[in-house]
mmCIF file of C-alpha atoms in Angstrom:
data_model
loop_
_atom_site.group_PDB
_atom_site.id
_atom_site.type_symbol
_atom_site.label_atom_id
_atom_site.label_comp_id
_atom_site.label_asym_id
_atom_site.label_seq_id
_atom_site.Cartn_x
_atom_site.Cartn_y
_atom_site.Cartn_z
ATOM 1 C CA UNK A 1 -74.342 77.252 -52.790
ATOM 2 C CA UNK A 2 -72.467 80.475 -53.330
ATOM 3 C CA UNK A 3 -74.017 83.869 -52.624
ATOM 4 C CA UNK A 4 -75.352 85.612 -55.805
ATOM 5 C CA UNK A 5 -73.435 88.656 -56.788
ATOM 6 C CA UNK A 6 -75.728 91.646 -56.989
ATOM 7 C CA UNK A 7 -75.174 95.015 -58.783
ATOM 8 C CA UNK A 8 -77.526 97.828 -57.985
ATOM 9 C CA UNK A 9 -78.183 100.857 -60.149
ATOM 10 C CA UNK A 10 -79.325 104.067 -58.594
ATOM 11 C CA UNK A 11 -79.955 107.734 -59.142
ATOM 12 C CA UNK A 12 -80.999 109.025 -55.787
ATOM 13 C CA UNK A 13 -81.389 108.418 -52.120
ATOM 14 C CA UNK A 14 -81.197 104.642 -52.163
ATOM 15 C CA UNK A 15 -83.607 103.494 -49.414
ATOM 16 C CA UNK A 16 -84.473 100.520 -51.514
ATOM 17 C CA UNK A 17 -80.664 99.919 -51.851
ATOM 18 C CA UNK A 18 -80.372 100.203 -48.071
ATOM 19 C CA UNK A 19 -83.183 97.571 -47.532
ATOM 20 C CA UNK A 20 -81.333 95.193 -49.968
ATOM 21 C CA UNK A 21 -77.960 95.568 -48.250
ATOM 22 C CA UNK A 22 -79.444 95.156 -44.784
ATOM 23 C CA UNK A 23 -81.349 91.989 -45.955
ATOM 24 C CA UNK A 24 -78.135 90.548 -47.462
ATOM 25 C CA UNK A 25 -76.202 91.250 -44.368
ATOM 26 C CA UNK A 26 -78.911 89.672 -42.179
ATOM 27 C CA UNK A 27 -78.926 86.570 -44.352
ATOM 28 C CA UNK A 28 -82.479 87.144 -45.549
ATOM 29 C CA UNK A 29 -81.168 87.207 -49.132
ATOM 30 C CA UNK A 30 -78.781 84.645 -50.244
ATOM 31 C CA UNK A 31 -76.758 87.226 -52.185
ATOM 32 C CA UNK A 32 -74.378 90.140 -51.720
ATOM 33 C CA UNK A 33 -74.382 93.544 -53.099
ATOM 34 C CA UNK A 34 -70.959 93.977 -54.658
ATOM 35 C CA UNK A 35 -71.323 97.069 -56.749
ATOM 36 C CA UNK A 36 -73.413 100.155 -56.770
ATOM 37 C CA UNK A 37 -73.426 102.353 -59.772
ATOM 38 C CA UNK A 38 -74.996 105.849 -59.961
ATOM 39 C CA UNK A 39 -75.606 108.041 -62.975
ATOM 40 C CA UNK A 40 -75.567 111.044 -60.623
ATOM 41 C CA UNK A 41 -72.551 111.951 -58.497
ATOM 42 C CA UNK A 42 -74.572 113.357 -55.795
ATOM 43 C CA UNK A 43 -76.751 110.343 -55.223
ATOM 44 C CA UNK A 44 -76.890 109.680 -51.461
ATOM 45 C CA UNK A 45 -76.958 106.002 -52.338
ATOM 46 C CA UNK A 46 -73.187 106.155 -53.012
ATOM 47 C CA UNK A 47 -72.661 107.155 -49.434
ATOM 48 C CA UNK A 48 -74.934 104.350 -48.240
ATOM 49 C CA UNK A 49 -72.682 101.955 -50.197
ATOM 50 C CA UNK A 50 -69.564 103.389 -48.836
ATOM 51 C CA UNK A 51 -70.929 103.140 -45.277
ATOM 52 C CA UNK A 52 -71.472 99.468 -45.806
ATOM 53 C CA UNK A 53 -68.040 98.903 -47.299
ATOM 54 C CA UNK A 54 -69.402 98.269 -50.835
ATOM 55 C CA UNK A 55 -67.909 99.654 -53.981
ATOM 56 C CA UNK A 56 -69.882 102.729 -55.200
ATOM 57 C CA UNK A 57 -69.190 104.069 -58.648
ATOM 58 C CA UNK A 58 -70.359 107.181 -60.336
ATOM 59 C CA UNK A 59 -70.486 106.978 -64.115
ATOM 60 C CA UNK A 60 -70.987 110.200 -65.705
ATOM 61 C CA UNK A 61 -73.520 110.315 -68.661
ATOM 62 C CA UNK A 62 -71.546 113.154 -70.100
ATOM 63 C CA UNK A 63 -68.574 110.953 -70.806
ATOM 64 C CA UNK A 64 -70.325 108.575 -73.102
ATOM 65 C CA UNK A 65 -72.426 108.417 -76.213
ATOM 66 C CA UNK A 66 -75.449 106.244 -76.839
ATOM 67 C CA UNK A 67 -74.865 102.644 -76.037
ATOM 68 C CA UNK A 68 -71.324 103.289 -74.822
ATOM 69 C CA UNK A 69 -72.689 104.415 -71.417
ATOM 70 C CA UNK A 70 -74.316 101.013 -70.896
ATOM 71 C CA UNK A 71 -71.273 99.324 -72.277
ATOM 72 C CA UNK A 72 -69.277 100.834 -69.513
ATOM 73 C CA UNK A 73 -71.803 99.681 -66.917
ATOM 74 C CA UNK A 74 -71.581 96.243 -68.260
ATOM 75 C CA UNK A 75 -67.768 96.366 -68.104
ATOM 76 C CA UNK A 76 -67.965 97.388 -64.414
ATOM 77 C CA UNK A 77 -70.577 94.724 -63.664
ATOM 78 C CA UNK A 78 -68.554 92.063 -65.239
ATOM 79 C CA UNK A 79 -65.431 93.112 -63.429
ATOM 80 C CA UNK A 80 -67.388 92.409 -60.136
ATOM 81 C CA UNK A 81 -68.873 89.273 -61.705
ATOM 82 C CA UNK A 82 -72.336 90.610 -61.095
ATOM 83 C CA UNK A 83 -75.112 87.988 -61.741
ATOM 84 C CA UNK A 84 -78.239 89.948 -60.892
ATOM 85 C CA UNK A 85 -78.882 93.639 -61.510
ATOM 86 C CA UNK A 86 -81.322 95.587 -59.380
ATOM 87 C CA UNK A 87 -82.676 98.949 -60.379
ATOM 88 C CA UNK A 88 -83.431 100.838 -57.173
ATOM 89 C CA UNK A 89 -84.672 104.213 -58.370
ATOM 90 C CA UNK A 90 -82.510 104.382 -61.483
ATOM 91 C CA UNK A 91 -83.930 107.130 -63.652
ATOM 92 C CA UNK A 92 -82.269 106.320 -66.988
ATOM 93 C CA UNK A 93 -83.479 104.036 -69.760
ATOM 94 C CA UNK A 94 -81.471 100.963 -70.316
ATOM 95 C CA UNK A 95 -80.435 100.193 -73.927
ATOM 96 C CA UNK A 96 -81.197 96.893 -75.592
ATOM 97 C CA UNK A 97 -77.491 96.010 -75.325
ATOM 98 C CA UNK A 98 -77.705 96.104 -71.488
ATOM 99 C CA UNK A 99 -81.123 94.224 -71.405
ATOM 100 C CA UNK A 100 -79.637 91.466 -73.645
ATOM 101 C CA UNK A 101 -76.567 91.117 -71.385
ATOM 102 C CA UNK A 102 -78.677 90.641 -68.332
ATOM 103 C CA UNK A 103 -81.931 89.136 -69.897
ATOM 104 C CA UNK A 104 -84.278 88.008 -67.124
ATOM 105 C CA UNK A 105 -81.763 89.103 -64.488
ATOM 106 C CA UNK A 106 -82.710 92.749 -64.119
ATOM 107 C CA UNK A 107 -85.221 93.570 -61.443
ATOM 108 C CA UNK A 108 -86.966 96.841 -61.110
ATOM 109 C CA UNK A 109 -89.275 98.231 -58.379
ATOM 110 C CA UNK A 110 -92.071 100.675 -59.275
ATOM 111 C CA UNK A 111 -94.181 102.573 -56.724
ATOM 112 C CA UNK A 112 -97.700 101.769 -58.128
ATOM 113 C CA UNK A 113 -99.847 98.890 -59.267
ATOM 114 C CA UNK A 114 -98.649 98.458 -62.811
ATOM 115 C CA UNK A 115 -100.376 98.910 -65.376
ATOM 116 C CA UNK A 116 -101.743 101.885 -63.486
ATOM 117 C CA UNK A 117 -99.497 105.018 -63.045
ATOM 118 C CA UNK A 118 -96.494 103.669 -64.916
ATOM 119 C CA UNK A 119 -94.554 104.310 -68.086
ATOM 120 C CA UNK A 120 -92.599 107.346 -69.108
ATOM 121 C CA UNK A 121 -92.678 110.349 -66.703
ATOM 122 C CA UNK A 122 -94.082 108.316 -63.830
ATOM 123 C CA UNK A 123 -91.497 108.119 -61.135
ATOM 124 C CA UNK A 124 -90.939 109.105 -57.560
ATOM 125 C CA UNK A 125 -93.482 111.548 -56.031
ATOM 126 C CA UNK A 126 -95.065 112.070 -59.420
ATOM 127 C CA UNK A 127 -96.666 108.663 -59.189
ATOM 128 C CA UNK A 128 -98.227 109.408 -55.845
ATOM 129 C CA UNK A 129 -99.446 112.827 -56.903
ATOM 130 C CA UNK A 130 -101.179 111.297 -59.886
ATOM 131 C CA UNK A 131 -102.648 108.627 -57.680
ATOM 132 C CA UNK A 132 -104.086 111.252 -55.277
ATOM 133 C CA UNK A 133 -105.382 113.404 -58.104
ATOM 134 C CA UNK A 134 -107.095 110.432 -59.774
ATOM 135 C CA UNK A 135 -109.022 109.520 -56.585
ATOM 136 C CA UNK A 136 -108.205 105.870 -56.615
ATOM 137 C CA UNK A 137 -108.587 104.134 -53.272
ATOM 138 C CA UNK A 138 -106.050 101.509 -53.835
ATOM 139 C CA UNK A 139 -102.331 101.790 -54.951
ATOM 140 C CA UNK A 140 -99.226 99.738 -54.195
ATOM 141 C CA UNK A 141 -95.877 98.670 -55.556
ATOM 142 C CA UNK A 142 -94.758 96.236 -58.238
ATOM 143 C CA UNK A 143 -91.452 94.308 -58.585
ATOM 144 C CA UNK A 144 -90.867 93.216 -62.195
ATOM 145 C CA UNK A 145 -88.316 92.013 -64.668
ATOM 146 C CA UNK A 146 -87.020 94.698 -67.045
ATOM 147 C CA UNK A 147 -87.582 94.274 -70.757
ATOM 148 C CA UNK A 148 -87.150 96.715 -73.632
ATOM 149 C CA UNK A 149 -90.277 98.679 -72.685
ATOM 150 C CA UNK A 150 -90.835 101.050 -69.778
ATOM 151 C CA UNK A 151 -92.456 99.217 -66.929
ATOM 152 C CA UNK A 152 -93.646 96.507 -69.211
ATOM 153 C CA UNK A 153 -91.664 93.394 -68.093
ATOM 154 C CA UNK A 154 -93.165 90.334 -66.466
ATOM 155 C CA UNK A 155 -94.395 91.065 -62.910
ATOM 156 C CA UNK A 156 -92.827 89.163 -60.044
ATOM 157 C CA UNK A 157 -94.653 90.603 -57.047
ATOM 158 C CA UNK A 158 -97.296 93.143 -56.459
ATOM 159 C CA UNK A 159 -98.918 94.204 -53.218
ATOM 160 C CA UNK A 160 -101.384 96.996 -52.389
ATOM 161 C CA UNK A 161 -101.707 99.945 -50.072
ATOM 162 C CA UNK A 162 -104.947 101.637 -49.334
ATOM 163 C CA UNK A 163 -105.140 105.368 -50.101
ATOM 164 C CA UNK A 164 -106.510 107.286 -47.060
ATOM 165 C CA UNK A 165 -108.802 110.352 -46.977
ATOM 166 C CA UNK A 166 -106.123 112.627 -45.508
ATOM 167 C CA UNK A 167 -103.190 111.161 -47.426
ATOM 168 C CA UNK A 168 -100.704 113.712 -48.758
ATOM 169 C CA UNK A 169 -97.994 112.914 -51.447
ATOM 170 C CA UNK A 170 -95.617 112.567 -48.618
ATOM 171 C CA UNK A 171 -97.564 110.311 -46.339
ATOM 172 C CA UNK A 172 -98.646 107.980 -49.234
ATOM 173 C CA UNK A 173 -95.095 107.808 -50.598
ATOM 174 C CA UNK A 174 -93.875 106.804 -47.107
ATOM 175 C CA UNK A 175 -96.265 103.911 -46.763
ATOM 176 C CA UNK A 176 -95.622 102.756 -50.359
ATOM 177 C CA UNK A 177 -91.945 102.954 -49.855
ATOM 178 C CA UNK A 178 -92.183 100.576 -46.871
ATOM 179 C CA UNK A 179 -94.021 98.113 -49.054
ATOM 180 C CA UNK A 180 -91.392 98.561 -51.789
ATOM 181 C CA UNK A 181 -88.591 97.578 -49.386
ATOM 182 C CA UNK A 182 -90.507 94.481 -48.291
ATOM 183 C CA UNK A 183 -91.427 93.172 -51.724
ATOM 184 C CA UNK A 184 -88.157 94.088 -53.339
ATOM 185 C CA UNK A 185 -86.241 92.107 -50.669
ATOM 186 C CA UNK A 186 -88.579 89.322 -51.139
ATOM 187 C CA UNK A 187 -88.250 89.176 -54.909
ATOM 188 C CA UNK A 188 -84.538 89.551 -54.995
ATOM 189 C CA UNK A 189 -84.392 86.765 -52.242
ATOM 190 C CA UNK A 190 -86.366 84.424 -54.423
ATOM 191 C CA UNK A 191 -84.430 85.289 -57.455
ATOM 192 C CA UNK A 192 -81.124 84.598 -55.653
ATOM 193 C CA UNK A 193 -82.361 81.167 -54.653
ATOM 194 C CA UNK A 194 -83.206 80.403 -58.275
ATOM 195 C CA UNK A 195 -79.861 81.670 -59.613
ATOM 196 C CA UNK A 196 -78.066 79.858 -56.812
ATOM 197 C CA UNK A 197 -79.635 76.634 -57.816
ATOM 198 C CA UNK A 198 -78.903 77.190 -61.570
ATOM 199 C CA UNK A 199 -75.339 77.967 -60.714
ATOM 200 C CA UNK A 200 -74.710 74.593 -59.064
ATOM 201 C CA UNK A 201 -74.395 73.379 -62.663
ATOM 202 C CA UNK A 202 -71.911 76.189 -63.693
ATOM 203 C CA UNK A 203 -71.636 79.869 -63.448
ATOM 204 C CA UNK A 204 -73.410 82.316 -65.788
ATOM 205 C CA UNK A 205 -70.911 83.407 -68.370
ATOM 206 C CA UNK A 206 -71.502 86.894 -69.551
ATOM 207 C CA UNK A 207 -70.616 87.895 -73.050
ATOM 208 C CA UNK A 208 -70.375 91.257 -74.731
ATOM 209 C CA UNK A 209 -70.076 92.184 -78.323
ATOM 210 C CA UNK B 1 -136.087 109.103 -42.710
ATOM 211 C CA UNK B 2 -137.726 107.432 -45.692
ATOM 212 C CA UNK B 3 -136.103 104.707 -47.595
ATOM 213 C CA UNK B 4 -134.293 105.808 -50.688
ATOM 214 C CA UNK B 5 -135.992 104.557 -53.996
ATOM 215 C CA UNK B 6 -133.481 102.736 -56.059
ATOM 216 C CA UNK B 7 -133.595 101.887 -59.674
ATOM 217 C CA UNK B 8 -131.219 99.294 -61.218
ATOM 218 C CA UNK B 9 -130.286 99.027 -64.790
ATOM 219 C CA UNK B 10 -129.103 95.540 -65.946
ATOM 220 C CA UNK B 11 -128.220 93.547 -69.017
ATOM 221 C CA UNK B 12 -127.409 90.103 -67.650
ATOM 222 C CA UNK B 13 -127.578 87.658 -64.829
ATOM 223 C CA UNK B 14 -127.878 90.234 -62.103
ATOM 224 C CA UNK B 15 -125.954 88.781 -59.209
ATOM 225 C CA UNK B 16 -125.140 92.327 -58.136
ATOM 226 C CA UNK B 17 -128.717 93.227 -58.353
ATOM 227 C CA UNK B 18 -129.488 90.155 -56.094
ATOM 228 C CA UNK B 19 -126.911 91.370 -53.558
ATOM 229 C CA UNK B 20 -128.593 94.834 -53.454
ATOM 230 C CA UNK B 21 -132.159 93.466 -53.198
ATOM 231 C CA UNK B 22 -131.009 91.160 -50.382
ATOM 232 C CA UNK B 23 -129.196 93.823 -48.506
ATOM 233 C CA UNK B 24 -132.269 96.173 -48.786
ATOM 234 C CA UNK B 25 -134.584 93.418 -47.518
ATOM 235 C CA UNK B 26 -132.257 92.800 -44.612
ATOM 236 C CA UNK B 27 -132.056 96.361 -43.633
ATOM 237 C CA UNK B 28 -128.389 96.709 -44.503
ATOM 238 C CA UNK B 29 -129.255 99.372 -47.070
ATOM 239 C CA UNK B 30 -131.706 102.209 -46.021
ATOM 240 C CA UNK B 31 -133.264 101.888 -49.416
ATOM 241 C CA UNK B 32 -135.506 99.884 -51.565
ATOM 242 C CA UNK B 33 -135.111 98.617 -55.164
ATOM 243 C CA UNK B 34 -138.418 99.674 -56.814
ATOM 244 C CA UNK B 35 -137.635 99.206 -60.517
ATOM 245 C CA UNK B 36 -135.280 97.015 -62.548
ATOM 246 C CA UNK B 37 -134.863 97.859 -66.194
ATOM 247 C CA UNK B 38 -133.142 95.640 -68.734
ATOM 248 C CA UNK B 39 -132.095 96.352 -72.285
ATOM 249 C CA UNK B 40 -132.280 92.595 -72.979
ATOM 250 C CA UNK B 41 -135.507 90.598 -72.716
ATOM 251 C CA UNK B 42 -133.650 87.484 -71.755
ATOM 252 C CA UNK B 43 -131.664 88.982 -68.872
ATOM 253 C CA UNK B 44 -131.951 86.624 -65.886
ATOM 254 C CA UNK B 45 -132.050 89.778 -63.709
ATOM 255 C CA UNK B 46 -135.710 90.313 -64.632
ATOM 256 C CA UNK B 47 -136.634 87.006 -63.162
ATOM 257 C CA UNK B 48 -134.676 87.745 -59.936
ATOM 258 C CA UNK B 49 -136.696 91.059 -59.688
ATOM 259 C CA UNK B 50 -139.950 89.197 -60.229
ATOM 260 C CA UNK B 51 -138.988 86.601 -57.620
ATOM 261 C CA UNK B 52 -138.622 89.472 -55.133
ATOM 262 C CA UNK B 53 -141.964 91.046 -56.133
ATOM 263 C CA UNK B 54 -140.127 94.013 -57.747
ATOM 264 C CA UNK B 55 -141.142 95.509 -61.131
ATOM 265 C CA UNK B 56 -139.008 94.379 -63.888
ATOM 266 C CA UNK B 57 -139.176 96.125 -67.198
ATOM 267 C CA UNK B 58 -137.561 95.199 -70.519
ATOM 268 C CA UNK B 59 -137.137 98.201 -72.848
ATOM 269 C CA UNK B 60 -136.186 97.398 -76.268
ATOM 270 C CA UNK B 61 -133.363 99.285 -77.823
ATOM 271 C CA UNK B 62 -135.030 98.583 -81.201
ATOM 272 C CA UNK B 63 -137.990 100.675 -80.420
ATOM 273 C CA UNK B 64 -136.178 104.000 -79.825
ATOM 274 C CA UNK B 65 -133.671 106.207 -81.629
ATOM 275 C CA UNK B 66 -130.820 108.109 -80.097
ATOM 276 C CA UNK B 67 -131.694 109.752 -76.881
ATOM 277 C CA UNK B 68 -135.274 108.549 -76.945
ATOM 278 C CA UNK B 69 -134.173 105.315 -75.409
ATOM 279 C CA UNK B 70 -132.776 107.033 -72.329
ATOM 280 C CA UNK B 71 -135.792 109.452 -72.325
ATOM 281 C CA UNK B 72 -138.079 106.304 -71.886
ATOM 282 C CA UNK B 73 -135.872 105.043 -69.042
ATOM 283 C CA UNK B 74 -136.089 108.345 -67.395
ATOM 284 C CA UNK B 75 -139.920 108.329 -67.683
ATOM 285 C CA UNK B 76 -140.070 104.904 -66.132
ATOM 286 C CA UNK B 77 -137.672 105.900 -63.346
ATOM 287 C CA UNK B 78 -139.648 109.116 -62.559
ATOM 288 C CA UNK B 79 -142.971 107.079 -62.670
ATOM 289 C CA UNK B 80 -141.359 105.079 -59.650
ATOM 290 C CA UNK B 81 -140.015 108.075 -58.085
ATOM 291 C CA UNK B 82 -136.413 106.716 -58.272
ATOM 292 C CA UNK B 83 -133.809 108.759 -56.493
ATOM 293 C CA UNK B 84 -130.681 106.675 -57.075
ATOM 294 C CA UNK B 85 -129.725 104.627 -60.105
ATOM 295 C CA UNK B 86 -127.414 101.651 -59.897
ATOM 296 C CA UNK B 87 -125.765 100.082 -62.964
ATOM 297 C CA UNK B 88 -125.532 96.339 -62.232
ATOM 298 C CA UNK B 89 -123.885 94.978 -65.334
ATOM 299 C CA UNK B 90 -125.618 97.352 -67.675
ATOM 300 C CA UNK B 91 -123.824 97.060 -71.106
ATOM 301 C CA UNK B 92 -125.062 100.225 -72.775
ATOM 302 C CA UNK B 93 -123.691 103.633 -72.748
ATOM 303 C CA UNK B 94 -125.751 106.188 -71.016
ATOM 304 C CA UNK B 95 -126.448 109.482 -72.955
ATOM 305 C CA UNK B 96 -125.667 112.901 -71.474
ATOM 306 C CA UNK B 97 -129.363 113.376 -71.043
ATOM 307 C CA UNK B 98 -129.617 110.551 -68.511
ATOM 308 C CA UNK B 99 -126.346 111.519 -66.782
ATOM 309 C CA UNK B 100 -127.612 115.058 -66.422
ATOM 310 C CA UNK B 101 -130.977 113.826 -64.968
ATOM 311 C CA UNK B 102 -129.240 111.757 -62.362
ATOM 312 C CA UNK B 103 -126.014 113.670 -61.937
ATOM 313 C CA UNK B 104 -124.074 112.230 -59.001
ATOM 314 C CA UNK B 105 -126.680 109.671 -58.358
ATOM 315 C CA UNK B 106 -125.698 106.969 -60.821
ATOM 316 C CA UNK B 107 -123.422 104.321 -59.330
ATOM 317 C CA UNK B 108 -121.498 101.800 -61.388
ATOM 318 C CA UNK B 109 -119.538 98.679 -60.405
ATOM 319 C CA UNK B 110 -116.439 97.663 -62.386
ATOM 320 C CA UNK B 111 -114.558 94.375 -61.988
ATOM 321 C CA UNK B 112 -111.043 95.831 -61.855
ATOM 322 C CA UNK B 113 -108.915 98.390 -60.126
ATOM 323 C CA UNK B 114 -109.705 101.447 -62.297
ATOM 324 C CA UNK B 115 -107.710 102.931 -64.124
ATOM 325 C CA UNK B 116 -106.458 99.413 -64.927
ATOM 326 C CA UNK B 117 -108.427 97.222 -67.256
ATOM 327 C CA UNK B 118 -111.317 99.596 -67.792
ATOM 328 C CA UNK B 119 -112.791 101.698 -70.621
ATOM 329 C CA UNK B 120 -114.563 100.549 -73.858
ATOM 330 C CA UNK B 121 -114.532 96.811 -74.491
ATOM 331 C CA UNK B 122 -113.513 95.893 -70.953
ATOM 332 C CA UNK B 123 -116.487 94.213 -69.285
ATOM 333 C CA UNK B 124 -117.462 90.899 -67.734
ATOM 334 C CA UNK B 125 -114.939 88.022 -68.216
ATOM 335 C CA UNK B 126 -112.838 90.033 -70.835
ATOM 336 C CA UNK B 127 -111.596 92.051 -67.852
ATOM 337 C CA UNK B 128 -110.310 89.016 -66.046
ATOM 338 C CA UNK B 129 -108.814 87.414 -69.180
ATOM 339 C CA UNK B 130 -106.847 90.650 -69.738
ATOM 340 C CA UNK B 131 -105.763 90.662 -66.074
ATOM 341 C CA UNK B 132 -104.506 87.056 -66.328
ATOM 342 C CA UNK B 133 -102.772 87.664 -69.597
ATOM 343 C CA UNK B 134 -101.027 90.717 -68.330
ATOM 344 C CA UNK B 135 -99.549 88.811 -65.378
ATOM 345 C CA UNK B 136 -100.486 91.398 -62.693
ATOM 346 C CA UNK B 137 -100.707 89.977 -59.137
ATOM 347 C CA UNK B 138 -103.352 92.220 -57.756
ATOM 348 C CA UNK B 139 -106.794 93.042 -59.206
ATOM 349 C CA UNK B 140 -110.084 94.071 -57.536
ATOM 350 C CA UNK B 141 -113.202 96.020 -58.000
ATOM 351 C CA UNK B 142 -114.309 99.651 -58.217
ATOM 352 C CA UNK B 143 -117.533 101.374 -57.291
ATOM 353 C CA UNK B 144 -117.797 104.776 -58.934
ATOM 354 C CA UNK B 145 -120.119 107.583 -59.917
ATOM 355 C CA UNK B 146 -120.947 107.664 -63.550
ATOM 356 C CA UNK B 147 -120.049 110.723 -65.692
ATOM 357 C CA UNK B 148 -120.015 111.213 -69.455
ATOM 358 C CA UNK B 149 -116.864 109.031 -69.844
ATOM 359 C CA UNK B 150 -116.515 105.311 -69.778
ATOM 360 C CA UNK B 151 -115.355 104.351 -66.209
ATOM 361 C CA UNK B 152 -113.988 107.781 -65.602
ATOM 362 C CA UNK B 153 -116.271 109.153 -62.839
ATOM 363 C CA UNK B 154 -115.197 109.723 -59.204
ATOM 364 C CA UNK B 155 -114.267 106.603 -57.365
ATOM 365 C CA UNK B 156 -116.325 105.748 -54.189
ATOM 366 C CA UNK B 157 -114.838 102.553 -53.103
ATOM 367 C CA UNK B 158 -112.093 100.254 -54.404
ATOM 368 C CA UNK B 159 -110.758 97.002 -52.941
ATOM 369 C CA UNK B 160 -108.280 94.462 -54.070
ATOM 370 C CA UNK B 161 -108.110 90.681 -54.834
ATOM 371 C CA UNK B 162 -104.784 88.746 -55.212
ATOM 372 C CA UNK B 163 -104.407 86.890 -58.471
ATOM 373 C CA UNK B 164 -103.303 83.276 -57.697
ATOM 374 C CA UNK B 165 -100.905 81.198 -59.670
ATOM 375 C CA UNK B 166 -103.534 78.697 -60.703
ATOM 376 C CA UNK B 167 -106.320 81.221 -61.306
ATOM 377 C CA UNK B 168 -108.528 80.699 -64.375
ATOM 378 C CA UNK B 169 -110.926 83.338 -65.711
ATOM 379 C CA UNK B 170 -113.755 81.615 -63.902
ATOM 380 C CA UNK B 171 -111.994 81.312 -60.546
ATOM 381 C CA UNK B 172 -110.813 84.881 -60.650
ATOM 382 C CA UNK B 173 -114.148 86.243 -61.786
ATOM 383 C CA UNK B 174 -115.856 84.309 -58.947
ATOM 384 C CA UNK B 175 -113.682 85.991 -56.237
ATOM 385 C CA UNK B 176 -113.942 89.433 -57.700
ATOM 386 C CA UNK B 177 -117.727 89.025 -57.982
ATOM 387 C CA UNK B 178 -117.957 88.322 -54.246
ATOM 388 C CA UNK B 179 -115.967 91.560 -53.648
ATOM 389 C CA UNK B 180 -118.189 93.432 -56.055
ATOM 390 C CA UNK B 181 -121.300 92.431 -54.114
ATOM 391 C CA UNK B 182 -119.735 93.572 -50.881
ATOM 392 C CA UNK B 183 -118.461 97.008 -51.912
ATOM 393 C CA UNK B 184 -121.533 97.708 -54.103
ATOM 394 C CA UNK B 185 -123.803 97.076 -51.086
ATOM 395 C CA UNK B 186 -121.513 99.269 -48.915
ATOM 396 C CA UNK B 187 -121.323 102.091 -51.414
ATOM 397 C CA UNK B 188 -125.165 102.099 -52.078
ATOM 398 C CA UNK B 189 -125.794 101.931 -48.378
ATOM 399 C CA UNK B 190 -123.587 105.014 -47.795
ATOM 400 C CA UNK B 191 -125.160 106.876 -50.564
ATOM 401 C CA UNK B 192 -128.707 106.116 -49.283
ATOM 402 C CA UNK B 193 -127.749 107.547 -45.898
ATOM 403 C CA UNK B 194 -126.576 110.695 -47.592
ATOM 404 C CA UNK B 195 -129.542 111.063 -49.838
ATOM 405 C CA UNK B 196 -131.854 110.252 -46.903
ATOM 406 C CA UNK B 197 -130.367 113.087 -44.979
ATOM 407 C CA UNK B 198 -130.539 115.473 -47.792
ATOM 408 C CA UNK B 199 -134.218 114.530 -48.298
ATOM 409 C CA UNK B 200 -135.087 115.589 -44.798
ATOM 410 C CA UNK B 201 -135.087 119.066 -46.278
ATOM 411 C CA UNK B 202 -137.315 118.207 -49.200
ATOM 412 C CA UNK B 203 -137.402 115.530 -51.988
ATOM 413 C CA UNK B 204 -135.232 115.564 -55.088
ATOM 414 C CA UNK B 205 -137.323 116.932 -57.901
ATOM 415 C CA UNK B 206 -136.415 115.441 -61.220
ATOM 416 C CA UNK B 207 -136.871 117.562 -64.363
ATOM 417 C CA UNK B 208 -136.688 116.465 -68.021
ATOM 418 C CA UNK B 209 -136.522 118.549 -71.078
#
């Protein structure tokens, strides 16, 4: 069984990317990150990729209009024969073109218990601030497949984190991030096993209009 | 320190009421259920109260208009010197009159992780059906203070239950109900300790306009 070729889209620091690359290297995931794409040229995730000897590519949103941006992403991903796409803090909405191309093969991690604290505007520390302001005692993280909606796709994994009395946005974010790394690695690992088994009967052929 | 006098409002079977009465009897809660009021005359909870030698009262919604229904509830609760009100499956919206009377002393239990699967229309097995249909992997129960909104008051306790692959509405409801009993008893116990301490300096005097 060949390793599944993974592409990761990022916008920021990329600790989830790091967790993925580490897990691949350590054999925890039967896959390999072969391409990291960022929509921001200052994303630290690009350096993380470089440090691991993985191709990191900045694609500037200024250079493309509408679907053309995602068309360029698809071109790059196909170039690297990517079979599975992981969004690791990618703060840009994917077009239907992209979602169609990688239908059921795009995984996202969200730092709350969907359907709570998700949807447009809820990302990064804003999620944890909203959690603290609401007074809920339980939060968590969710790994899900990406569909045309925002945080609406089928849930793969979801685990919880207790909110503590003296939690700050930072302390809560730190604990949830740890959980994110764990369940993202687990979900990507499971998905790679599935895709690996499918591929015994022939590789996934990507097509683009 | 005197035991806190608890009134319970119910509409149905009353397993949460049973858990409360048991915990009071066993000394787990420094309080005593002194009155159970139902808006339905066939609520099994009334029999549970009778079995424990506790006054159970059906108040017919047909006999009152607007706020007068809650005015009657308040009259009954004052008659029994109730200091803390617990909603244990009470499917009727409380008026501001009632909420003002027992401000910060009305506790509700909801069978999901608020803010998910709550608000109007979400009660009983409907909650669990929605949970299963949504595909979330974590649900739970929430104990909160009641304010003028539906399921919007400050959260006191919240714990989680994992949704299993082969869960049905019934199996999920059963596990969540167990959790409800546990956290409701815990929250009411804590509240009784607080109220008991306050009362050392004088009893809560209820007033009604």
